[in-house]
Coordinates of C-alpha atoms and ligand atoms in Angstrom, one line a residue:
X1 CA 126.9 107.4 119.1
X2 CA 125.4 104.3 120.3
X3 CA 122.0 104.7 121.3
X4 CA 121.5 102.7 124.6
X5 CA 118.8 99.3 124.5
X6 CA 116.2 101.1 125.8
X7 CA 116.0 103.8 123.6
X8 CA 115.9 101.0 120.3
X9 CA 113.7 99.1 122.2
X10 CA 111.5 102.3 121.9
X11 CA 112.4 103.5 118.2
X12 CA 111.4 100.4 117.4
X13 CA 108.0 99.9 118.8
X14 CA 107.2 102.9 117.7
X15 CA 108.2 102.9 114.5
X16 CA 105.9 99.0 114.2
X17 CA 103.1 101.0 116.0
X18 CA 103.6 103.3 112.8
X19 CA 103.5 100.4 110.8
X20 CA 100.3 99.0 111.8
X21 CA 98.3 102.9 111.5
X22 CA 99.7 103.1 108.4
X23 CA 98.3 99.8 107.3
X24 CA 95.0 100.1 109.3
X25 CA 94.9 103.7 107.6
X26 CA 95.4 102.6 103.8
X27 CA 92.8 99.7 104.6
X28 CA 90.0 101.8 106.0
X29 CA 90.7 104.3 103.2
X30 CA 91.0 102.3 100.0
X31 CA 87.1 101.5 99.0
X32 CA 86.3 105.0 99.3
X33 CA 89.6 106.0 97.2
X34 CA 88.2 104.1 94.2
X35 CA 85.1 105.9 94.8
X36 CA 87.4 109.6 94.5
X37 CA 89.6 108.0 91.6
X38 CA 92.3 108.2 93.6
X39 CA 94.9 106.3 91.3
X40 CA 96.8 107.3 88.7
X41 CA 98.1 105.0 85.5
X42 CA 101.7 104.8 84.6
X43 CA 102.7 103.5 82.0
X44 CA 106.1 101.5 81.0
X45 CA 106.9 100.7 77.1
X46 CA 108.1 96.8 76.1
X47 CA 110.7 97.3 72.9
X48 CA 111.3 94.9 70.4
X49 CA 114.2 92.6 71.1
X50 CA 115.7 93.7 67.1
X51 CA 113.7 97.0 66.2
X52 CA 114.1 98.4 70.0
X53 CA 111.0 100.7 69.2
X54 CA 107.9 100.9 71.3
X55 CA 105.6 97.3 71.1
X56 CA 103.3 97.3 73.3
X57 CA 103.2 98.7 77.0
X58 CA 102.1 97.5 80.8
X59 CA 100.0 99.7 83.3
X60 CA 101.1 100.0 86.3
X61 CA 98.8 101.7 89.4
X62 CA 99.9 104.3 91.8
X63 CA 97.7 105.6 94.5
X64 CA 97.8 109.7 95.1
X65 CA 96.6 109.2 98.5
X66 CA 95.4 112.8 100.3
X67 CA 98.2 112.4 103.0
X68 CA 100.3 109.8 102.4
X69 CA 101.4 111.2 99.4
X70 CA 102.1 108.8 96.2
X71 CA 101.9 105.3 97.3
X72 CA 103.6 102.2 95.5
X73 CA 101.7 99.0 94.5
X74 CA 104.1 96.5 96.6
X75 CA 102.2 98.4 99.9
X76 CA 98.5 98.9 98.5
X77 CA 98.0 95.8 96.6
X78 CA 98.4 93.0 99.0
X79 CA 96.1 95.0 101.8
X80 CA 93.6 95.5 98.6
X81 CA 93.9 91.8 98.3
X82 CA 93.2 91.0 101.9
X83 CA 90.0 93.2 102.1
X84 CA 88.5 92.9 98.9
X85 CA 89.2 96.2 97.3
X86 CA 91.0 94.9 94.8
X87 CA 87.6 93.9 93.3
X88 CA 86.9 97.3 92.5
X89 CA 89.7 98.9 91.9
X90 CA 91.1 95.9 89.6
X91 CA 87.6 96.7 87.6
X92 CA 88.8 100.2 87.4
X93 CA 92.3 99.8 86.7
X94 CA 91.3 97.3 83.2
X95 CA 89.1 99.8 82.4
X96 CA 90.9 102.9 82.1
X97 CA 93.6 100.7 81.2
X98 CA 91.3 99.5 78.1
X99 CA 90.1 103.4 77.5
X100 CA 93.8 104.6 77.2
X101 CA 94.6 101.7 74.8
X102 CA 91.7 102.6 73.0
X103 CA 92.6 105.8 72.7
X104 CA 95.9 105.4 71.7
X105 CA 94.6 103.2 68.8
X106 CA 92.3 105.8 67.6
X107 CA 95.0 108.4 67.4
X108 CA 97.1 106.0 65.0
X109 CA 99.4 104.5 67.6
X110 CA 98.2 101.2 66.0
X111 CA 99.2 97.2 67.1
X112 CA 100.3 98.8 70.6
X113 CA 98.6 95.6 73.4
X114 CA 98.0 96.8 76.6
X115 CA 99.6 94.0 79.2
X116 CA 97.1 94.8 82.4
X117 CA 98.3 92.9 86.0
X118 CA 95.3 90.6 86.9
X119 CA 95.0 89.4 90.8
X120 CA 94.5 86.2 92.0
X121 CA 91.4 87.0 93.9
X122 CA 90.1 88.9 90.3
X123 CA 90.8 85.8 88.6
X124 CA 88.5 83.5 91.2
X125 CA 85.7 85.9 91.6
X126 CA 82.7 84.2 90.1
X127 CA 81.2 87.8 88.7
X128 CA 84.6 89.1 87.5
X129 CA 84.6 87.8 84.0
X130 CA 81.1 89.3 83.3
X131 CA 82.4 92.8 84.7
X132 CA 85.3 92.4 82.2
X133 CA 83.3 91.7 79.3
X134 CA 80.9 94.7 80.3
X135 CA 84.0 96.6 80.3
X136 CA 84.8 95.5 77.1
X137 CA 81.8 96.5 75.7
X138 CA 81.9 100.0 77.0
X139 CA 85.3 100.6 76.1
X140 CA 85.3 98.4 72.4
X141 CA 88.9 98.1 72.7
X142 CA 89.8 95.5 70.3
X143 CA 90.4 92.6 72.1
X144 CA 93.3 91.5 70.5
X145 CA 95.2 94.6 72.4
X146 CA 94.6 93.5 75.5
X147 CA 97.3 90.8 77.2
X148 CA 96.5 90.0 80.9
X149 CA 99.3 89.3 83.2
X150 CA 99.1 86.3 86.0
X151 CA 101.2 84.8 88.1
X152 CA 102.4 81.6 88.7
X153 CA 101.4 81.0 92.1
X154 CA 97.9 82.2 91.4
X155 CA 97.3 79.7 88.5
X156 CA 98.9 76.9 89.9
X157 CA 96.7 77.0 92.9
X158 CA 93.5 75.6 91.1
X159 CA 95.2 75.2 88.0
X160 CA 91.9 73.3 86.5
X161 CA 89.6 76.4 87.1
X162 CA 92.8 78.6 85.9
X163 CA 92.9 76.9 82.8
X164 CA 89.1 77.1 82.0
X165 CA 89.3 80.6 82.6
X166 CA 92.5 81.4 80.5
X167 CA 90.7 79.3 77.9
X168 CA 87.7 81.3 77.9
X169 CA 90.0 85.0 78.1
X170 CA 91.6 84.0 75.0
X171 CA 88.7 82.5 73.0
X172 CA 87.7 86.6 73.2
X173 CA 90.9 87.4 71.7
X174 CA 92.8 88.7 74.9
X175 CA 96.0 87.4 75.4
X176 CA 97.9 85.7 78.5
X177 CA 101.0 86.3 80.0
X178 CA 103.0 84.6 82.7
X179 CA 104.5 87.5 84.9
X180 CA 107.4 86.9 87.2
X181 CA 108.3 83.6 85.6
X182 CA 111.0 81.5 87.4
X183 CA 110.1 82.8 91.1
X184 CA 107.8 80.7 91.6
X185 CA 107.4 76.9 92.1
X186 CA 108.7 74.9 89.1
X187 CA 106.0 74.5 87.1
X188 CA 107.6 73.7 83.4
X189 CA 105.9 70.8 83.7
X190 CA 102.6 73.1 84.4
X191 CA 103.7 75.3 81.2
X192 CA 103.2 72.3 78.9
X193 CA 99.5 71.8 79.6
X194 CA 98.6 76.0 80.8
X195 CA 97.6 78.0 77.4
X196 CA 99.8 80.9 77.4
X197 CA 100.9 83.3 74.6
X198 CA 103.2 85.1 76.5
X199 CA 106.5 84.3 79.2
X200 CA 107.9 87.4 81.6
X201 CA 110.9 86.3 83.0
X202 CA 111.4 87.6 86.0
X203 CA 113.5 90.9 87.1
X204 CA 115.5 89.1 89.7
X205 CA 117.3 86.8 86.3
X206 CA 117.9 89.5 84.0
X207 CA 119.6 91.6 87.0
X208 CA 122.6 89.1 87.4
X209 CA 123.5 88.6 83.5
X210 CA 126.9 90.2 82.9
X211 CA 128.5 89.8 79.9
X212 CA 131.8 87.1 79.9
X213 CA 130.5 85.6 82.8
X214 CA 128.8 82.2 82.3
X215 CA 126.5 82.0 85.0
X216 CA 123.1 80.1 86.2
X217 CA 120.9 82.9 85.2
X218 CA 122.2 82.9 81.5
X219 CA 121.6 79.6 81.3
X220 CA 118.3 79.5 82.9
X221 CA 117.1 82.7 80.3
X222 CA 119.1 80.7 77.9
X223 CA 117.0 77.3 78.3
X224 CA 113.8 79.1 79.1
X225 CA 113.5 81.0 75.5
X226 CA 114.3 77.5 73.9
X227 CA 111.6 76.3 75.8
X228 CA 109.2 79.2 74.9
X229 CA 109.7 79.5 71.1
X230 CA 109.2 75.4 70.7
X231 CA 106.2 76.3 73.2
X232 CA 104.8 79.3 70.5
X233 CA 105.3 82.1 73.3
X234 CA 106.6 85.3 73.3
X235 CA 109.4 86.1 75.6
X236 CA 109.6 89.4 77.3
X237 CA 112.3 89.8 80.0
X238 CA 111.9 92.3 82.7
X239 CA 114.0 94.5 84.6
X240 CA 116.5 95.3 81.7
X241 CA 118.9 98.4 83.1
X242 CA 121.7 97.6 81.4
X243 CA 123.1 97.3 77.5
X244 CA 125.1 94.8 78.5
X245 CA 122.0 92.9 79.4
X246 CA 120.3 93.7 76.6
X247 CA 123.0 92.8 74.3
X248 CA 123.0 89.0 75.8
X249 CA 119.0 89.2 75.8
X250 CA 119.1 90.1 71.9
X251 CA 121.4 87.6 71.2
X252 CA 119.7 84.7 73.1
X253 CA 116.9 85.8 71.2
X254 CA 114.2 87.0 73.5
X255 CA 110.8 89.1 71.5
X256 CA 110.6 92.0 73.5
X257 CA 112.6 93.8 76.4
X258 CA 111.4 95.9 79.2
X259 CA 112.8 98.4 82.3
X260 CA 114.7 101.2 83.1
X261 CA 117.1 101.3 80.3
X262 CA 114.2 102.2 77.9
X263 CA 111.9 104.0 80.3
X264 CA 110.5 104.2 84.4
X265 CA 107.1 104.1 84.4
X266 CA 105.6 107.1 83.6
X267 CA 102.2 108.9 83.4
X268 CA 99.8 108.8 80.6
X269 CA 100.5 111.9 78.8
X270 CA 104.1 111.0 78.4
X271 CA 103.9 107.9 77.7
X272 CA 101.5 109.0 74.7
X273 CA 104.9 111.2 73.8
X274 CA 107.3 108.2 74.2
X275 CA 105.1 106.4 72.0
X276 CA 105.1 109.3 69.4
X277 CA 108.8 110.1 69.3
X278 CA 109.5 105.9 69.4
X279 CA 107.8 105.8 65.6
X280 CA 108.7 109.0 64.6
X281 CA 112.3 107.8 64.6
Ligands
C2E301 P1 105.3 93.5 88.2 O1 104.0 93.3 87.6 O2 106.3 92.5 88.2 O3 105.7 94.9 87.6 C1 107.1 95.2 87.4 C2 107.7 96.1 88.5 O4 109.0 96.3 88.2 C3 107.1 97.6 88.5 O5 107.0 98.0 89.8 C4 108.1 98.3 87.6 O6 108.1 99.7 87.9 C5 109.4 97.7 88.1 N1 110.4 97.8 87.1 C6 110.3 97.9 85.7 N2 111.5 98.0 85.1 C7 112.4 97.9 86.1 C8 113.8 97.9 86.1 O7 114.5 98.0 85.1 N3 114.4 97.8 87.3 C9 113.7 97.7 88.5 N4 114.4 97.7 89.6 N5 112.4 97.7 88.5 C10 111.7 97.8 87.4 P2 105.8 98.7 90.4 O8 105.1 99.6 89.4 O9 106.1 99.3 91.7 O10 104.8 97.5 90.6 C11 105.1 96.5 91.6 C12 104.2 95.3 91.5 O11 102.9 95.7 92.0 C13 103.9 94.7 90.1 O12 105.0 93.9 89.8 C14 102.6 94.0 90.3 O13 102.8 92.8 91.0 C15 101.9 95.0 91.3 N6 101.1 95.9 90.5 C16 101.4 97.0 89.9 N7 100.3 97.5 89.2 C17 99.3 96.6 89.4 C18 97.9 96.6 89.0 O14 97.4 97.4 88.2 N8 97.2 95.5 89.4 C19 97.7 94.5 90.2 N9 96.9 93.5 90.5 N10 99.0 94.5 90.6 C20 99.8 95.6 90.2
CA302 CA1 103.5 92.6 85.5
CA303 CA1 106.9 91.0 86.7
CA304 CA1 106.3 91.1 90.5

């Protein structure tokens, strides 16, 4: 049955009114969640584009909130961003982040990097490099395990300061990734000068490759791995669901391969089981 215009009209403010305590509620709430520890790790494995074992790994942050249940980064993040939080909680995401890596490493689980999701508003806080490299010191995660994942837009918008910072990351060993590439502006002229080890290609590519059909986004993945290798980066591609997708990935010759087809993100423990049974086999 049709619901009459007033009754939407209703429904709907309602449901914005909704919106906005929601919002207001996971704003006022999020300092004193990284306080309580709050979040939660998951973890999802990269393979190797030949070997298809386990490679290295990215953490990914979830937020048990006490009654809004399990919350997704795409809402927490962004109001993180806007009020600061992510200050802290970015601090406490790398370290625990480091701490699992490390011990991970110390088990046996060897050469495994950690790729950590870096904000924009991490990367131009004045104090957040010396918190990292206290973190780094408390942890002693070999650097070398450690890949940090930016965005485009955020390096591109003071891409001088981004590069002095990106140079100073990797003069400690950490390495950088470009996350989401291809959704943002077009910055291959950008990727010439910016010292990156590492390319993501972006989700929203790998999703429309179909086998037999010739199409943009083949030839975009296609040009972009050319690009990377006579560049020196690794390629990852993201979002990989299908074999069919990672047949054409394998065969374009792309390093490593990440998403659902492999694994979801999962929690710590087993991932450390995923990782076991990966180079068991
Ligand atoms: P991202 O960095 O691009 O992370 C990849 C997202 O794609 C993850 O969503 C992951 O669960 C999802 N994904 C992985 N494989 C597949 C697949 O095969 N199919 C589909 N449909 N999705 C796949 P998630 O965990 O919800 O994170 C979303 C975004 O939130 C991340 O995008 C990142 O921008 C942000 N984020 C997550 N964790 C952190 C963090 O610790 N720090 C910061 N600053 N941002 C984070
Ligand atoms: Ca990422
Ligand atoms: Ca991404
Ligand atoms: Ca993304």
């Amino acid at each position: 049955a049709k619901q009459t215009g007033g009754n939407c009209s209703m429904i709907f403010t309602q449901s914005i009114q909704e919106q906005i305590e929601r919002r207001k509620l996971i704003q006022q709430s999020l300092l004193q969640a990284v306080e309580d520890e709050q979040f939660e790790l998951y973890y999802q494995p990269k393979v190797g584009g030949i070997s298809r074992r386990v490679c290295g790994y990215e953490a990914l942050v979830r937020w048990n909130h006490p009654s809004l249940g399990m919350l997704s980064p795409v809402e927490f993040i962004p109001i993180a961003e806007d009020n600061g939080a992510i200050l802290p909680l970015g601090d406490w995401i790398f370290e625990n982040a480091c701490l699992y890596a490390k011990n991970l490493n110390d088990i046996g689980l060897i050469d495994l990097p950690v790729a950590i999701n870096i904000s924009a508003i991490q990367l131009s806080d004045p104090g957040w490099l010396d918190r990292l490299l206290l973190i780094l010191d408390k942890t002693q995660l070999p650097t070398h395990l450690i890949e940090l994942e930016l965005t485009e837009s955020q390096l591109l918008t003071d891409i001088e300061n981004s590069t002095d910072t990106i140079n100073y990351i990797r003069s400690l060993g950490i390495k950088v990734a470009l996350d989401d590439f291809g959704t943002g502006y077009s910055s291959l002229s950008y990727l010439r000068n910016l010292p990156l080890d590492t390319l993501k290609i972006d989700r929203s590519f790998v999703s429309h490759l179909q086998e037999g059909h010739e199409n943009y986004d083949l030839a975009i993945i296609k040009a972009v791995t050319t690009l990377a290798k006579q560049l020196g980066m690794a390629l990852v591609a993201e979002g990989v669901e299908q074999s069919t997708q990672e047949k054409i990935l394998t065969d374009i010759g792309c390093d490593q391969l990440q998403g659902y087809l492999y694994s979801k993100p999962i929690p710590a423990e087993e991932f450390l089981e995923l990782c076991l049974k990966s180079l068991a086999t």
